PDB file of C-alpha atoms in Angstrom:
ATOM      1  CA  MET A  11      15.458   5.387  30.700  1.00 53.00           C
ATOM      2  CA  ASP A  12      13.457   3.876  33.580  1.00 55.00           C
ATOM      3  CA  LEU A  13      12.563   0.482  32.126  1.00 54.00           C
ATOM      4  CA  SER A  14      10.779  -0.496  35.330  1.00 55.00           C
ATOM      5  CA  ARG A  15       7.964   1.788  34.133  1.00 63.00           C
ATOM      6  CA  LEU A  16       7.651  -0.084  30.825  1.00 73.00           C
ATOM      7  CA  SER A  17       4.470  -2.173  31.091  1.00 78.00           C
ATOM      8  CA  THR A  18       3.084  -4.803  28.781  1.00 83.00           C
ATOM      9  CA  ASP A  19      -0.293  -3.066  29.071  1.00 85.00           C
ATOM     10  CA  ALA A  20       1.149   0.164  27.682  1.00 87.00           C
ATOM     11  CA  LEU A  21       2.856  -1.730  24.854  1.00 88.00           C
ATOM     12  CA  SER A  22      -0.262  -3.648  23.853  1.00 88.00           C
ATOM     13  CA  SER A  23      -2.328  -0.453  23.986  1.00 90.00           C
ATOM     14  CA  PHE A  24       0.185   1.307  21.765  1.00 89.00           C
ATOM     15  CA  ALA A  25       0.017  -1.566  19.255  1.00 88.00           C
ATOM     16  CA  VAL A  26      -3.754  -1.037  18.959  1.00 89.00           C
ATOM     17  CA  PHE A  27      -3.244   2.698  18.560  1.00 90.00           C
ATOM     18  CA  ALA A  28      -0.658   1.990  15.826  1.00 89.00           C
ATOM     19  CA  ASP A  29      -3.272  -0.074  13.958  1.00 84.00           C
ATOM     20  CA  HIS A  30      -5.704   2.837  13.804  1.00 86.00           C
ATOM     21  CA  LEU A  31      -3.539   5.963  14.183  1.00 89.00           C
ATOM     22  CA  ASN A  32      -6.677   7.424  15.697  1.00 90.00           C
ATOM     23  CA  PHE A  33      -7.136   7.772  19.454  1.00 92.00           C
ATOM     24  CA  THR A  34     -10.931   7.591  19.321  1.00 91.00           C
ATOM     25  CA  ARG A  35     -11.105   4.311  17.386  1.00 91.00           C
ATOM     26  CA  ALA A  36      -8.237   2.750  19.338  1.00 91.00           C
ATOM     27  CA  ALA A  37      -9.826   3.713  22.671  1.00 91.00           C
ATOM     28  CA  ASP A  38     -13.126   2.193  21.563  1.00 91.00           C
ATOM     29  CA  GLU A  39     -11.399  -1.093  20.688  1.00 91.00           C
ATOM     30  CA  LEU A  40      -9.567  -1.134  24.019  1.00 90.00           C
ATOM     31  CA  HIS A  41     -12.724  -0.160  25.949  1.00 90.00           C
ATOM     32  CA  VAL A  42     -10.950   2.717  27.656  1.00 91.00           C
ATOM     33  CA  SER A  43     -11.502   6.454  27.525  1.00 92.00           C
ATOM     34  CA  GLN A  44      -9.658   8.516  24.938  1.00 89.00           C
ATOM     35  CA  PRO A  45      -7.876  10.617  27.636  1.00 90.00           C
ATOM     36  CA  ALA A  46      -6.730   7.410  29.357  1.00 91.00           C
ATOM     37  CA  LEU A  47      -5.218   6.114  26.118  1.00 92.00           C
ATOM     38  CA  HIS A  48      -3.557   9.505  25.519  1.00 90.00           C
ATOM     39  CA  VAL A  49      -1.913   9.209  28.939  1.00 91.00           C
ATOM     40  CA  LYS A  50      -0.707   5.645  28.281  1.00 89.00           C
ATOM     41  CA  VAL A  51       0.886   6.588  24.956  1.00 91.00           C
ATOM     42  CA  ARG A  52       2.417   9.772  26.369  1.00 91.00           C
ATOM     43  CA  LYS A  53       3.918   7.931  29.370  1.00 89.00           C
ATOM     44  CA  LEU A  54       5.278   5.200  27.085  1.00 90.00           C
ATOM     45  CA  SER A  55       6.903   7.884  24.929  1.00 91.00           C
ATOM     46  CA  GLU A  56       8.382   9.556  28.020  1.00 89.00           C
ATOM     47  CA  THR A  57       9.685   6.228  29.339  1.00 88.00           C
ATOM     48  CA  LEU A  58      11.410   5.464  26.039  1.00 89.00           C
ATOM     49  CA  GLY A  59      12.644   9.031  25.702  1.00 89.00           C
ATOM     50  CA  ARG A  60      11.498   9.632  22.137  1.00 91.00           C
ATOM     51  CA  PRO A  61       8.345  10.584  20.226  1.00 94.00           C
ATOM     52  CA  LEU A  62       6.321   7.653  18.923  1.00 93.00           C
ATOM     53  CA  TYR A  63       4.101   9.542  16.483  1.00 93.00           C
ATOM     54  CA  THR A  64       3.880  12.902  14.769  1.00 92.00           C
ATOM     55  CA  ARG A  65       1.044  14.911  13.287  1.00 91.00           C
ATOM     56  CA  HIS A  66       1.037  15.632   9.544  1.00 85.00           C
ATOM     57  CA  GLY A  67      -1.828  18.041   9.048  1.00 83.00           C
ATOM     58  CA  ARG A  68      -4.862  16.131  10.287  1.00 83.00           C
ATOM     59  CA  ARG A  69      -3.139  12.739  10.107  1.00 85.00           C
ATOM     60  CA  LEU A  70      -1.124  10.961  12.774  1.00 91.00           C
ATOM     61  CA  VAL A  71       1.975   9.134  11.522  1.00 90.00           C
ATOM     62  CA  LEU A  72       4.252   6.799  13.452  1.00 91.00           C
ATOM     63  CA  THR A  73       7.876   7.816  13.834  1.00 92.00           C
ATOM     64  CA  PRO A  74      10.527   5.194  13.036  1.00 91.00           C
ATOM     65  CA  ALA A  75      10.780   4.607  16.797  1.00 93.00           C
ATOM     66  CA  GLY A  76       7.002   4.205  16.955  1.00 92.00           C
ATOM     67  CA  GLU A  77       7.109   1.595  14.201  1.00 89.00           C
ATOM     68  CA  ARG A  78       9.762  -0.359  16.097  1.00 90.00           C
ATOM     69  CA  VAL A  79       7.826  -0.162  19.364  1.00 91.00           C
ATOM     70  CA  ALA A  80       4.634  -1.379  17.691  1.00 88.00           C
ATOM     71  CA  ARG A  81       6.546  -4.250  16.072  1.00 86.00           C
ATOM     72  CA  PHE A  82       8.129  -5.188  19.414  1.00 89.00           C
ATOM     73  CA  ALA A  83       4.725  -5.080  21.136  1.00 87.00           C
ATOM     74  CA  ARG A  84       3.218  -7.455  18.562  1.00 83.00           C
ATOM     75  CA  ASP A  85       6.195  -9.806  18.764  1.00 81.00           C
ATOM     76  CA  LEU A  86       5.868  -9.837  22.545  1.00 82.00           C
ATOM     77  CA  ASP A  87       2.145 -10.562  22.323  1.00 78.00           C
ATOM     78  CA  ALA A  88       2.753 -13.421  19.856  1.00 74.00           C
ATOM     79  CA  ARG A  89       5.418 -14.946  22.087  1.00 76.00           C
ATOM     80  CA  MET A  90       3.125 -14.665  25.100  1.00 78.00           C
ATOM     81  CA  THR A  91       0.290 -16.331  23.200  1.00 71.00           C
ATOM     82  CA  ALA A  92       2.582 -19.167  22.087  1.00 68.00           C
ATOM     83  CA  PHE A  93       3.920 -19.606  25.640  1.00 73.00           C
ATOM     84  CA  LEU A  94       0.444 -19.822  27.177  1.00 73.00           C
ATOM     85  CA  ALA A  95      -0.666 -22.278  24.492  1.00 70.00           C
ATOM     86  CA  GLU A  96       2.399 -24.410  25.206  1.00 71.00           C
ATOM     87  CA  LEU A  97       1.549 -24.460  28.915  1.00 78.00           C
ATOM     88  CA  ASP A  98      -1.874 -25.812  28.003  1.00 73.00           C
ATOM     89  CA  GLY A  99      -0.337 -28.438  25.734  1.00 71.00           C
ATOM     90  CA  ALA A 100      -1.672 -26.782  22.597  1.00 69.00           C
ATOM     91  CA  THR A 101      -0.126 -25.222  19.512  1.00 63.00           C
ATOM     92  CA  ALA A 102      -0.730 -21.538  18.975  1.00 60.00           C
ATOM     93  CA  SER A 103      -2.192 -20.766  15.568  1.00 69.00           C
ATOM     94  CA  ARG A 104      -2.012 -17.404  13.879  1.00 77.00           C
ATOM     95  CA  VAL A 105      -3.981 -16.071  10.943  1.00 87.00           C
ATOM     96  CA  PRO A 106      -1.680 -14.660   8.221  1.00 92.00           C
ATOM     97  CA  VAL A 107      -2.252 -10.975   7.452  1.00 94.00           C
ATOM     98  CA  LEU A 108      -1.971  -9.386   3.996  1.00 97.00           C
ATOM     99  CA  ALA A 109      -1.917  -5.625   3.348  1.00 96.00           C
ATOM    100  CA  ALA A 110      -2.485  -4.084  -0.096  1.00 96.00           C
ATOM    101  CA  GLY A 111      -4.317  -1.352  -1.943  1.00 93.00           C
ATOM    102  CA  GLU A 112      -7.578  -1.467  -3.851  1.00 92.00           C
ATOM    103  CA  GLY A 113      -5.970  -1.995  -7.250  1.00 91.00           C
ATOM    104  CA  ALA A 114      -3.836  -4.925  -6.093  1.00 94.00           C
ATOM    105  CA  TYR A 115      -6.825  -6.633  -4.482  1.00 95.00           C
ATOM    106  CA  LEU A 116      -9.063  -6.117  -7.502  1.00 93.00           C
ATOM    107  CA  TYR A 117      -6.691  -6.955 -10.343  1.00 93.00           C
ATOM    108  CA  LEU A 118      -3.531  -8.655  -9.082  1.00 93.00           C
ATOM    109  CA  LEU A 119      -3.955 -10.850  -6.014  1.00 94.00           C
ATOM    110  CA  GLY A 120      -6.771 -13.125  -7.171  1.00 91.00           C
ATOM    111  CA  ASP A 121      -6.876 -16.409  -5.258  1.00 90.00           C
ATOM    112  CA  ALA A 122      -4.331 -15.164  -2.731  1.00 92.00           C
ATOM    113  CA  VAL A 123      -7.357 -13.511  -1.106  1.00 93.00           C
ATOM    114  CA  HIS A 124      -9.418 -16.239   0.541  1.00 90.00           C
ATOM    115  CA  PRO A 125     -10.955 -17.194   3.887  1.00 91.00           C
ATOM    116  CA  GLY A 126      -8.221 -17.811   6.402  1.00 90.00           C
ATOM    117  CA  VAL A 127      -6.244 -14.684   5.449  1.00 94.00           C
ATOM    118  CA  ARG A 128      -6.887 -11.438   7.293  1.00 93.00           C
ATOM    119  CA  LEU A 129      -6.823  -8.427   4.989  1.00 95.00           C
ATOM    120  CA  ILE A 130      -5.749  -4.819   5.462  1.00 93.00           C
ATOM    121  CA  ASN A 131      -6.719  -2.326   2.767  1.00 94.00           C
ATOM    122  CA  GLY A 132      -4.667   0.841   2.486  1.00 88.00           C
ATOM    123  CA  ASP A 133      -2.540   2.966   0.235  1.00 89.00           C
ATOM    124  CA  ARG A 134       1.210   2.514  -0.192  1.00 90.00           C
ATOM    125  CA  GLY A 135       2.034   4.385   3.011  1.00 88.00           C
ATOM    126  CA  ARG A 136      -0.419   2.392   5.124  1.00 89.00           C
ATOM    127  CA  THR A 137       0.773  -0.863   3.582  1.00 94.00           C
ATOM    128  CA  LEU A 138       4.395  -0.094   4.393  1.00 93.00           C
ATOM    129  CA  THR A 139       3.473   0.919   7.948  1.00 91.00           C
ATOM    130  CA  ALA A 140       1.492  -2.295   8.422  1.00 92.00           C
ATOM    131  CA  VAL A 141       4.536  -4.345   7.388  1.00 94.00           C
ATOM    132  CA  ARG A 142       7.028  -2.291   9.387  1.00 92.00           C
ATOM    133  CA  THR A 143       4.982  -2.493  12.580  1.00 91.00           C
ATOM    134  CA  GLY A 144       4.371  -6.218  12.234  1.00 89.00           C
ATOM    135  CA  ARG A 145       0.647  -5.747  11.763  1.00 90.00           C
ATOM    136  CA  ALA A 146       0.858  -7.381   8.311  1.00 93.00           C
ATOM    137  CA  ASP A 147       2.989 -10.410   7.469  1.00 94.00           C
ATOM    138  CA  VAL A 148       3.201  -9.429   3.794  1.00 96.00           C
ATOM    139  CA  GLY A 149       2.298  -6.263   1.930  1.00 96.00           C
ATOM    140  CA  VAL A 150       1.871  -5.646  -1.801  1.00 96.00           C
ATOM    141  CA  ALA A 151       2.454  -2.164  -3.172  1.00 95.00           C
ATOM    142  CA  VAL A 152       3.790  -0.133  -6.074  1.00 93.00           C
ATOM    143  CA  LEU A 153       7.186   1.313  -5.128  1.00 90.00           C
ATOM    144  CA  ASP A 154       9.362   3.892  -6.811  1.00 84.00           C
ATOM    145  CA  VAL A 155      11.799   3.917  -3.872  1.00 86.00           C
ATOM    146  CA  LEU A 156      12.884   0.646  -2.293  1.00 90.00           C
ATOM    147  CA  PRO A 157      12.786   0.752   1.529  1.00 89.00           C
ATOM    148  CA  GLY A 158      16.038  -0.203   3.192  1.00 88.00           C
ATOM    149  CA  ASP A 159      14.348  -1.681   6.265  1.00 89.00           C
ATOM    150  CA  VAL A 160      11.961  -4.044   4.437  1.00 93.00           C
ATOM    151  CA  GLU A 161      12.574  -6.961   2.082  1.00 94.00           C
ATOM    152  CA  ALA A 162      11.050  -6.200  -1.328  1.00 95.00           C
ATOM    153  CA  GLU A 163      10.466  -8.831  -4.021  1.00 95.00           C
ATOM    154  CA  LEU A 164       9.501  -7.652  -7.504  1.00 95.00           C
ATOM    155  CA  LEU A 165       6.309  -9.437  -8.537  1.00 95.00           C
ATOM    156  CA  ALA A 166       5.639  -7.862 -11.939  1.00 93.00           C
ATOM    157  CA  SER A 167       5.896  -4.608 -13.851  1.00 93.00           C
ATOM    158  CA  TYR A 168       3.013  -3.429 -16.001  1.00 93.00           C
ATOM    159  CA  PRO A 169       2.893  -0.788 -18.710  1.00 94.00           C
ATOM    160  CA  GLN A 170       0.674   2.230 -18.241  1.00 95.00           C
ATOM    161  CA  THR A 171      -2.163   2.088 -20.722  1.00 96.00           C
ATOM    162  CA  LEU A 172      -4.668   4.453 -22.256  1.00 97.00           C
ATOM    163  CA  VAL A 173      -8.218   3.115 -21.986  1.00 97.00           C
ATOM    164  CA  MET A 174     -10.724   4.353 -24.565  1.00 97.00           C
ATOM    165  CA  PRO A 175     -13.898   3.229 -26.377  1.00 97.00           C
ATOM    166  CA  ASP A 176     -13.325   0.518 -28.966  1.00 97.00           C
ATOM    167  CA  ASP A 177     -14.207   2.909 -31.800  1.00 97.00           C
ATOM    168  CA  HIS A 178     -11.798   5.660 -30.739  1.00 97.00           C
ATOM    169  CA  PRO A 179      -9.218   6.479 -33.483  1.00 96.00           C
ATOM    170  CA  LEU A 180      -6.289   5.708 -31.149  1.00 96.00           C
ATOM    171  CA  ALA A 181      -7.610   2.180 -30.577  1.00 96.00           C
ATOM    172  CA  ALA A 182      -6.436   1.244 -34.089  1.00 95.00           C
ATOM    173  CA  ARG A 183      -2.788   1.709 -33.106  1.00 95.00           C
ATOM    174  CA  PRO A 184      -0.748  -1.123 -31.540  1.00 94.00           C
ATOM    175  CA  HIS A 185       0.772   1.220 -28.960  1.00 94.00           C
ATOM    176  CA  LEU A 186       0.882   4.913 -28.147  1.00 96.00           C
ATOM    177  CA  THR A 187       3.216   7.671 -27.013  1.00 96.00           C
ATOM    178  CA  LEU A 188       2.473  10.637 -24.794  1.00 97.00           C
ATOM    179  CA  ALA A 189       2.323  12.842 -27.902  1.00 97.00           C
ATOM    180  CA  ASP A 190      -0.774  10.886 -28.985  1.00 97.00           C
ATOM    181  CA  LEU A 191      -2.603  12.314 -25.957  1.00 97.00           C
ATOM    182  CA  THR A 192      -2.287  15.882 -27.255  1.00 97.00           C
ATOM    183  CA  GLY A 193      -5.549  17.711 -26.626  1.00 96.00           C
ATOM    184  CA  ALA A 194      -7.188  14.733 -24.947  1.00 96.00           C
ATOM    185  CA  ALA A 195      -9.722  15.116 -22.151  1.00 97.00           C
ATOM    186  CA  LEU A 196      -8.488  12.762 -19.419  1.00 97.00           C
ATOM    187  CA  VAL A 197     -10.117  11.011 -16.489  1.00 97.00           C
ATOM    188  CA  VAL A 198      -7.503  11.288 -13.732  1.00 95.00           C
ATOM    189  CA  PRO A 199      -7.198  10.535 -10.009  1.00 93.00           C
ATOM    190  CA  PRO A 200      -7.578  13.337  -7.453  1.00 92.00           C
ATOM    191  CA  PRO A 201      -4.618  15.725  -7.006  1.00 90.00           C
ATOM    192  CA  ASN A 202      -1.503  14.813  -5.022  1.00 82.00           C
ATOM    193  CA  GLY A 203      -1.831  11.054  -5.453  1.00 83.00           C
ATOM    194  CA  PRO A 204       1.255   9.328  -6.899  1.00 85.00           C
ATOM    195  CA  HIS A 205      -0.425   8.303 -10.170  1.00 89.00           C
ATOM    196  CA  ARG A 206      -1.745  11.818 -10.828  1.00 92.00           C
ATOM    197  CA  VAL A 207       1.571  13.446  -9.924  1.00 91.00           C
ATOM    198  CA  LEU A 208       3.640  11.171 -12.180  1.00 91.00           C
ATOM    199  CA  LEU A 209       1.210  11.475 -15.096  1.00 94.00           C
ATOM    200  CA  GLU A 210       1.081  15.268 -14.925  1.00 95.00           C
ATOM    201  CA  ARG A 211       4.859  15.430 -14.635  1.00 94.00           C
ATOM    202  CA  ALA A 212       5.324  13.216 -17.701  1.00 95.00           C
ATOM    203  CA  LEU A 213       2.807  15.169 -19.791  1.00 96.00           C
ATOM    204  CA  ARG A 214       4.411  18.458 -18.783  1.00 96.00           C
ATOM    205  CA  ALA A 215       7.915  17.191 -19.618  1.00 96.00           C
ATOM    206  CA  ALA A 216       6.685  16.009 -23.040  1.00 95.00           C
ATOM    207  CA  GLU A 217       4.953  19.378 -23.562  1.00 96.00           C
ATOM    208  CA  VAL A 218       1.631  17.634 -24.200  1.00 96.00           C
ATOM    209  CA  PRO A 219      -1.440  19.839 -23.629  1.00 97.00           C
ATOM    210  CA  TRP A 220      -4.458  18.062 -22.158  1.00 97.00           C
ATOM    211  CA  SER A 221      -7.693  18.904 -20.369  1.00 97.00           C
ATOM    212  CA  LEU A 222      -9.376  17.559 -17.262  1.00 97.00           C
ATOM    213  CA  ALA A 223     -12.511  15.556 -18.016  1.00 97.00           C
ATOM    214  CA  VAL A 224     -13.242  14.496 -14.437  1.00 97.00           C
ATOM    215  CA  GLU A 225     -11.366  13.427 -11.303  1.00 96.00           C
ATOM    216  CA  ALA A 226     -12.143   9.905 -10.090  1.00 95.00           C
ATOM    217  CA  ALA A 227     -10.760   7.899  -7.159  1.00 91.00           C
ATOM    218  CA  GLY A 228      -9.997   4.286  -8.051  1.00 92.00           C
ATOM    219  CA  TRP A 229      -9.614   2.336 -11.276  1.00 94.00           C
ATOM    220  CA  PRO A 230     -13.248   1.087 -11.424  1.00 95.00           C
ATOM    221  CA  LEU A 231     -14.686   4.605 -11.396  1.00 96.00           C
ATOM    222  CA  MET A 232     -12.112   5.800 -13.937  1.00 96.00           C
ATOM    223  CA  LEU A 233     -13.095   2.930 -16.253  1.00 97.00           C
ATOM    224  CA  HIS A 234     -16.766   3.707 -15.709  1.00 97.00           C
ATOM    225  CA  PHE A 235     -16.293   7.304 -16.827  1.00 97.00           C
ATOM    226  CA  ALA A 236     -14.266   6.136 -19.828  1.00 97.00           C
ATOM    227  CA  SER A 237     -17.103   3.782 -20.824  1.00 97.00           C
ATOM    228  CA  LEU A 238     -19.515   6.719 -20.587  1.00 97.00           C
ATOM    229  CA  ARG A 239     -17.210   8.614 -22.999  1.00 97.00           C
ATOM    230  CA  VAL A 240     -16.574  11.322 -20.440  1.00 97.00           C
ATOM    231  CA  GLY A 241     -12.859  11.110 -21.235  1.00 97.00           C
ATOM    232  CA  LEU A 242      -9.890   8.804 -21.752  1.00 98.00           C
ATOM    233  CA  ALA A 243      -8.195   7.167 -18.750  1.00 97.00           C
ATOM    234  CA  VAL A 244      -4.569   6.237 -18.091  1.00 96.00           C
ATOM    235  CA  VAL A 245      -4.449   3.157 -15.848  1.00 95.00           C
ATOM    236  CA  ASN A 246      -1.988   0.472 -14.821  1.00 93.00           C
ATOM    237  CA  GLY A 247      -1.646  -2.336 -17.327  1.00 91.00           C
ATOM    238  CA  CYS A 248      -2.863  -4.914 -14.809  1.00 91.00           C
ATOM    239  CA  VAL A 249      -6.329  -3.321 -15.054  1.00 93.00           C
ATOM    240  CA  PRO A 250      -8.273  -5.160 -17.796  1.00 92.00           C
ATOM    241  CA  PRO A 251     -10.621  -2.990 -19.859  1.00 94.00           C
ATOM    242  CA  PRO A 252     -14.292  -4.009 -19.637  1.00 94.00           C
ATOM    243  CA  PRO A 253     -16.298  -4.801 -22.789  1.00 95.00           C
ATOM    244  CA  GLY A 254     -16.573  -1.793 -25.056  1.00 96.00           C
ATOM    245  CA  LEU A 255     -13.196  -0.376 -24.037  1.00 97.00           C
ATOM    246  CA  THR A 256      -9.721  -0.912 -25.482  1.00 96.00           C
ATOM    247  CA  ALA A 257      -6.371  -0.455 -23.735  1.00 96.00           C
ATOM    248  CA  ARG A 258      -3.142   0.499 -25.485  1.00 96.00           C
ATOM    249  CA  ALA A 259       0.268   0.743 -23.834  1.00 95.00           C
ATOM    250  CA  ILE A 260       1.885   4.198 -23.659  1.00 96.00           C
ATOM    251  CA  ILE A 261       5.457   3.213 -24.367  1.00 95.00           C
ATOM    252  CA  ASP A 262       7.179   6.348 -23.059  1.00 94.00           C
ATOM    253  CA  LEU A 263       5.561   6.184 -19.636  1.00 94.00           C
ATOM    254  CA  PRO A 264       7.485   4.165 -17.037  1.00 92.00           C
ATOM    255  CA  ALA A 265       6.274   0.695 -16.125  1.00 92.00           C
ATOM    256  CA  VAL A 266       4.497   0.239 -12.806  1.00 92.00           C
ATOM    257  CA  PRO A 267       6.337  -2.237 -10.542  1.00 93.00           C
ATOM    258  CA  TYR A 268       4.439  -4.181  -7.865  1.00 95.00           C
ATOM    259  CA  TYR A 269       6.467  -5.546  -4.943  1.00 96.00           C
ATOM    260  CA  ALA A 270       5.790  -8.034  -2.171  1.00 96.00           C
ATOM    261  CA  LEU A 271       7.107  -6.727   1.158  1.00 96.00           C
ATOM    262  CA  HIS A 272       7.974  -8.370   4.445  1.00 96.00           C
ATOM    263  CA  LEU A 273      10.271  -7.743   7.387  1.00 93.00           C
ATOM    264  CA  PRO A 274      13.882  -8.993   7.218  1.00 92.00           C
ATOM    265  CA  GLY A 275      14.441 -12.233   9.067  1.00 84.00           C
ATOM    266  CA  ARG A 276      10.943 -13.543   8.375  1.00 85.00           C
ATOM    267  CA  ALA A 277      11.668 -15.335   5.111  1.00 83.00           C
ATOM    268  CA  ASP A 278      11.164 -18.715   6.853  1.00 87.00           C
ATOM    269  CA  ASP A 279       8.030 -17.723   8.774  1.00 88.00           C
ATOM    270  CA  PRO A 280       5.179 -20.006   7.552  1.00 89.00           C
ATOM    271  CA  ALA A 281       2.760 -17.053   7.530  1.00 90.00           C
ATOM    272  CA  VAL A 282       5.111 -15.168   5.202  1.00 93.00           C
ATOM    273  CA  THR A 283       6.105 -18.076   2.966  1.00 94.00           C
ATOM    274  CA  GLY A 284       2.512 -19.208   2.556  1.00 94.00           C
ATOM    275  CA  LEU A 285       1.329 -15.751   1.529  1.00 95.00           C
ATOM    276  CA  LEU A 286       4.271 -15.220  -0.833  1.00 96.00           C
ATOM    277  CA  THR A 287       3.608 -18.532  -2.591  1.00 95.00           C
ATOM    278  CA  ALA A 288      -0.075 -17.688  -3.031  1.00 95.00           C
ATOM    279  CA  ILE A 289       0.733 -14.170  -4.259  1.00 96.00           C
ATOM    280  CA  ARG A 290       3.287 -15.360  -6.825  1.00 95.00           C
ATOM    281  CA  THR A 291       0.796 -17.901  -8.153  1.00 94.00           C
ATOM    282  CA  ALA A 292      -1.945 -15.284  -8.367  1.00 93.00           C
ATOM    283  CA  VAL A 293       0.261 -12.794 -10.218  1.00 92.00           C
ATOM    284  CA  ARG A 294       1.368 -15.434 -12.744  1.00 90.00           C
ATOM    285  CA  SER A 295      -2.263 -16.281 -13.468  1.00 86.00           C
ATOM    286  CA  THR A 296      -3.432 -12.722 -14.140  1.00 80.00           C
ATOM    287  CA  PRO A 297      -4.606 -12.204 -17.742  1.00 71.00           C
ATOM    288  CA  CYS A 298      -2.537  -9.021 -18.074  1.00 70.00           C
ATOM    289  CA  ASP A 299       0.852  -8.955 -19.755  1.00 62.00           C
ATOM    290  CA  SER A 300       3.686  -7.666 -17.625  1.00 60.00           C
ATOM    291  CA  ARG A 301       6.879  -6.130 -18.895  1.00 58.00           C
ATOM    292  CA  SER A 302      10.261  -5.173 -17.577  1.00 46.00           C
ATOM    293  CA  PRO A 303      10.607  -1.526 -16.548  1.00 41.00           C
ATOM    294  CA  SER A 304      11.618   0.703 -19.435  1.00 43.00           C
ATOM    295  CA  ALA A 305      15.328   0.964 -20.004  1.00 39.00           C
ATOM    296  CA  SER A 306      14.864   4.720 -20.002  1.00 40.00           C
ATOM    297  CA  THR A 307      13.341   4.620 -16.530  1.00 43.00           C
ATOM    298  CA  PRO A 308      15.711   4.357 -13.565  1.00 45.00           C
ATOM    299  CA  PRO A 309      15.028   1.427 -11.238  1.00 48.00           C
ATOM    300  CA  PRO A 310      13.589   2.113  -7.800  1.00 53.00           C
ATOM    301  CA  ARG A 311      16.144   3.719  -5.505  1.00 50.00           C
ATOM    302  CA  PRO A 312      16.974   2.120  -2.155  1.00 47.00           C
ATOM    303  CA  SER A 313      16.145   4.195   0.869  1.00 47.00           C
ATOM    304  CA  GLY A 314      16.512   3.641   4.572  1.00 41.00           C
ATOM    305  CA  THR A 315      13.191   5.167   5.535  1.00 35.00           C
ATOM    306  CA  SER A 316      10.782   5.391   2.599  1.00 32.00           C
TER     307      SER A 316
END
């Protein structure tokens, strides 16, 4: 490995590419041509002797080495910023960064989202990548497998609930089972998402026949269709039903655990501790009732890479 060819310019450019995982958008931010950025990333990969990203269909995904390089590049940039500020007799300030998905922002994080915090919105995979690469100080996500390379703190676990009009016959029951959904027309997320996959798997295992009412991306649209009586919706228990709708827990579906994530060794970082304190406070103040994961549901499994 010829480390003399390792430049801070290449590292900082790769960090921007890692933010976008798109050469066109990253090149625009860097004010360079897309071919020039391709060359920088390729030469950095050759210098380090390992691939920094892979292609999954139409998506680009960082390799574990790419995540480490992006994290190192951001650490180097932060140290350089602090050093230059010190030379000028000033104190470097940094805006804390929080990554989470739509549902967490809408229903869980509350006052943790405020001016002075930079926000990243993405699914579970993007949230984990943002934490692993150092782009986000803290991430919040639902996990069924605990990552071995990231600290994960359980914030709350919520039951999965069936949302229906107030006058629906099932609304009279205190709680439900999957068998109660027999023959129901359901509003469900698009295929291949984790919620859709787990729900279909559970219904199939319980031998519960159901029909597709409509596919909808995001809890708000699912609730909207339920209010229009298009179908019934299964949502996380942290999602409060709007007026006219009732939610009932489905007791034989596993609880949905939300975790706060940050890199090991950053537990004393003020950006991390400040966000964690605000997140814990926000979760405790949510109007939804949390519960421990079902005893029949295995806890999340540790993993070194997921």
